[in-house]
Amino acid sequence: MLYDTIQKVGANKGIFISTSSFQQGAMDYAKTHGITLLQIVDGFVMIYKIHYHQKVG
């Protein structure tokens, strides 16, 4: 759903914030679609650093 919204508004990236951890499938999907995953744990933000190749032109 987030990726559809990213495309619909013409954005290049998206951010998904959760208080739970992310499953590997979600991390793979985020990597493929340029979505940053943030997890909040006890008031601290954990950023899942996901490297992906962005198409140019």
Backbone as CSV, one residue per row, in Angstrom:
resi,resn,N_x,N_y,N_z,CA_x,CA_y,CA_z,C_x,C_y,C_z
1,MET,0.806,-1.189,0.000,0.000,0.000,0.000,0.852,1.257,0.000
2,LEU,1.918,1.267,0.797,2.763,2.450,0.858,3.403,2.721,-0.496
3,TYR,3.866,1.664,-1.161,4.507,1.854,-2.466,3.521,2.440,-3.474
4,ASP,2.271,2.003,-3.434,1.249,2.567,-4.334,1.063,4.056,-4.067
5,THR,1.082,4.445,-2.811,0.944,5.856,-2.448,2.158,6.649,-2.911
6,ILE,3.342,6.074,-2.762,4.565,6.737,-3.222,4.450,7.051,-4.711
7,GLN,4.027,6.073,-5.488,3.881,6.274,-6.926,2.771,7.270,-7.241
8,LYS,1.675,7.168,-6.530,0.511,8.018,-6.791,0.834,9.498,-6.600
9,VAL,1.607,9.827,-5.569,1.935,11.229,-5.306,3.225,11.670,-6.001
10,GLY,3.894,10.752,-6.664,5.110,11.088,-7.396,6.344,11.235,-6.523
11,ALA,6.330,10.611,-5.338,7.491,10.681,-4.440,8.570,9.701,-4.880
12,ASN,9.795,9.927,-4.411,10.909,9.034,-4.728,11.146,7.995,-3.639
13,LYS,10.735,8.322,-2.405,10.980,7.436,-1.271,9.806,7.477,-0.311
14,GLY,9.755,6.490,0.585,8.734,6.449,1.620,9.342,6.013,2.935
15,ILE,8.625,6.261,4.020,9.083,5.872,5.355,7.958,5.124,6.046
16,PHE,8.297,3.994,6.646,7.333,3.220,7.408,7.829,3.150,8.843
17,ILE,7.004,3.574,9.799,7.378,3.609,11.208,6.548,2.593,11.978
18,SER,7.216,1.826,12.860,6.530,0.798,13.635,7.128,0.697,15.035
19,THR,6.348,0.207,15.965,6.870,-0.091,17.302,7.245,-1.569,17.405
20,SER,7.043,-2.310,16.339,7.416,-3.720,16.281,8.577,-3.892,15.309
21,SER,9.214,-5.044,15.382,10.303,-5.330,14.444,9.729,-5.659,13.070
22,PHE,10.598,-5.697,12.080,10.178,-5.990,10.708,10.640,-7.387,10.318
23,GLN,9.771,-8.116,9.645,10.131,-9.436,9.136,11.034,-9.263,7.925
24,GLN,11.786,-10.302,7.614,12.735,-10.240,6.500,12.033,-9.902,5.187
25,GLY,10.842,-10.420,4.972,10.102,-10.125,3.744,9.791,-8.643,3.612
26,ALA,9.434,-8.007,4.733,9.165,-6.567,4.723,10.432,-5.788,4.439
27,MET,11.547,-6.240,4.996,12.825,-5.568,4.756,13.249,-5.708,3.301
28,ASP,13.042,-6.874,2.721,13.362,-7.080,1.309,12.488,-6.209,0.420
29,TYR,11.199,-6.135,0.725,10.263,-5.317,-0.051,10.656,-3.845,0.030
30,ALA,10.985,-3.396,1.241,11.388,-2.001,1.423,12.649,-1.691,0.626
31,LYS,13.586,-2.601,0.656,14.836,-2.412,-0.092,14.566,-2.276,-1.582
32,THR,13.693,-3.095,-2.093,13.374,-3.092,-3.522,12.613,-1.837,-3.941
33,HIS,11.798,-1.289,-3.041,10.900,-0.191,-3.410,11.272,1.166,-2.815
34,GLY,12.466,1.293,-2.258,12.922,2.585,-1.755,12.182,3.090,-0.541
35,ILE,11.851,2.176,0.370,11.125,2.540,1.584,12.065,2.390,2.781
36,THR,12.173,3.440,3.587,12.980,3.400,4.799,12.125,2.860,5.936
37,LEU,12.683,1.950,6.717,11.971,1.364,7.849,12.527,1.939,9.148
38,LEU,11.645,2.455,10.002,12.030,2.981,11.303,11.279,2.203,12.374
39,GLN,11.991,1.790,13.407,11.367,1.088,14.526,11.607,1.904,15.791
40,ILE,10.556,2.150,16.547,10.678,2.876,17.801,10.698,1.861,18.942
41,VAL,11.793,1.879,19.727,11.966,0.951,20.837,12.297,1.767,22.081
42,ASP,11.423,1.730,23.059,11.624,2.457,24.323,11.994,3.917,24.092
43,GLY,11.347,4.546,23.153,11.578,5.960,22.877,12.742,6.243,21.954
44,PHE,13.481,5.223,21.560,14.600,5.402,20.645,14.191,4.944,19.252
45,VAL,14.705,5.606,18.248,14.394,5.240,16.870,15.523,4.390,16.316
46,MET,15.168,3.208,15.861,16.123,2.308,15.217,15.886,2.415,13.704
47,ILE,16.904,2.771,12.973,16.773,2.923,11.528,17.360,1.694,10.858
48,TYR,16.548,1.043,10.051,17.021,-0.093,9.278,17.685,0.482,8.035
49,LYS,18.986,0.388,7.974,19.710,0.938,6.830,19.608,-0.061,5.688
50,ILE,18.905,0.360,4.676,18.655,-0.507,3.546,19.261,0.157,2.310
51,HIS,20.160,-0.537,1.688,20.795,0.008,0.490,20.105,-0.574,-0.739
52,TYR,19.798,0.302,-1.652,19.145,-0.145,-2.884,19.685,0.683,-4.039
53,HIS,19.528,0.148,-5.206,19.985,0.847,-6.394,18.814,1.590,-7.001
54,GLN,18.974,2.893,-7.114,17.914,3.723,-7.663,18.164,3.926,-9.150
55,LYS,17.133,3.751,-9.930,17.264,3.956,-11.368,17.397,5.441,-11.661
56,VAL,18.272,5.769,-12.559,18.492,7.153,-12.941,18.044,7.330,-14.370
57,GLY,17.291,8.401,-14.612,16.842,8.740,-15.963,15.774,7.848,-16.385
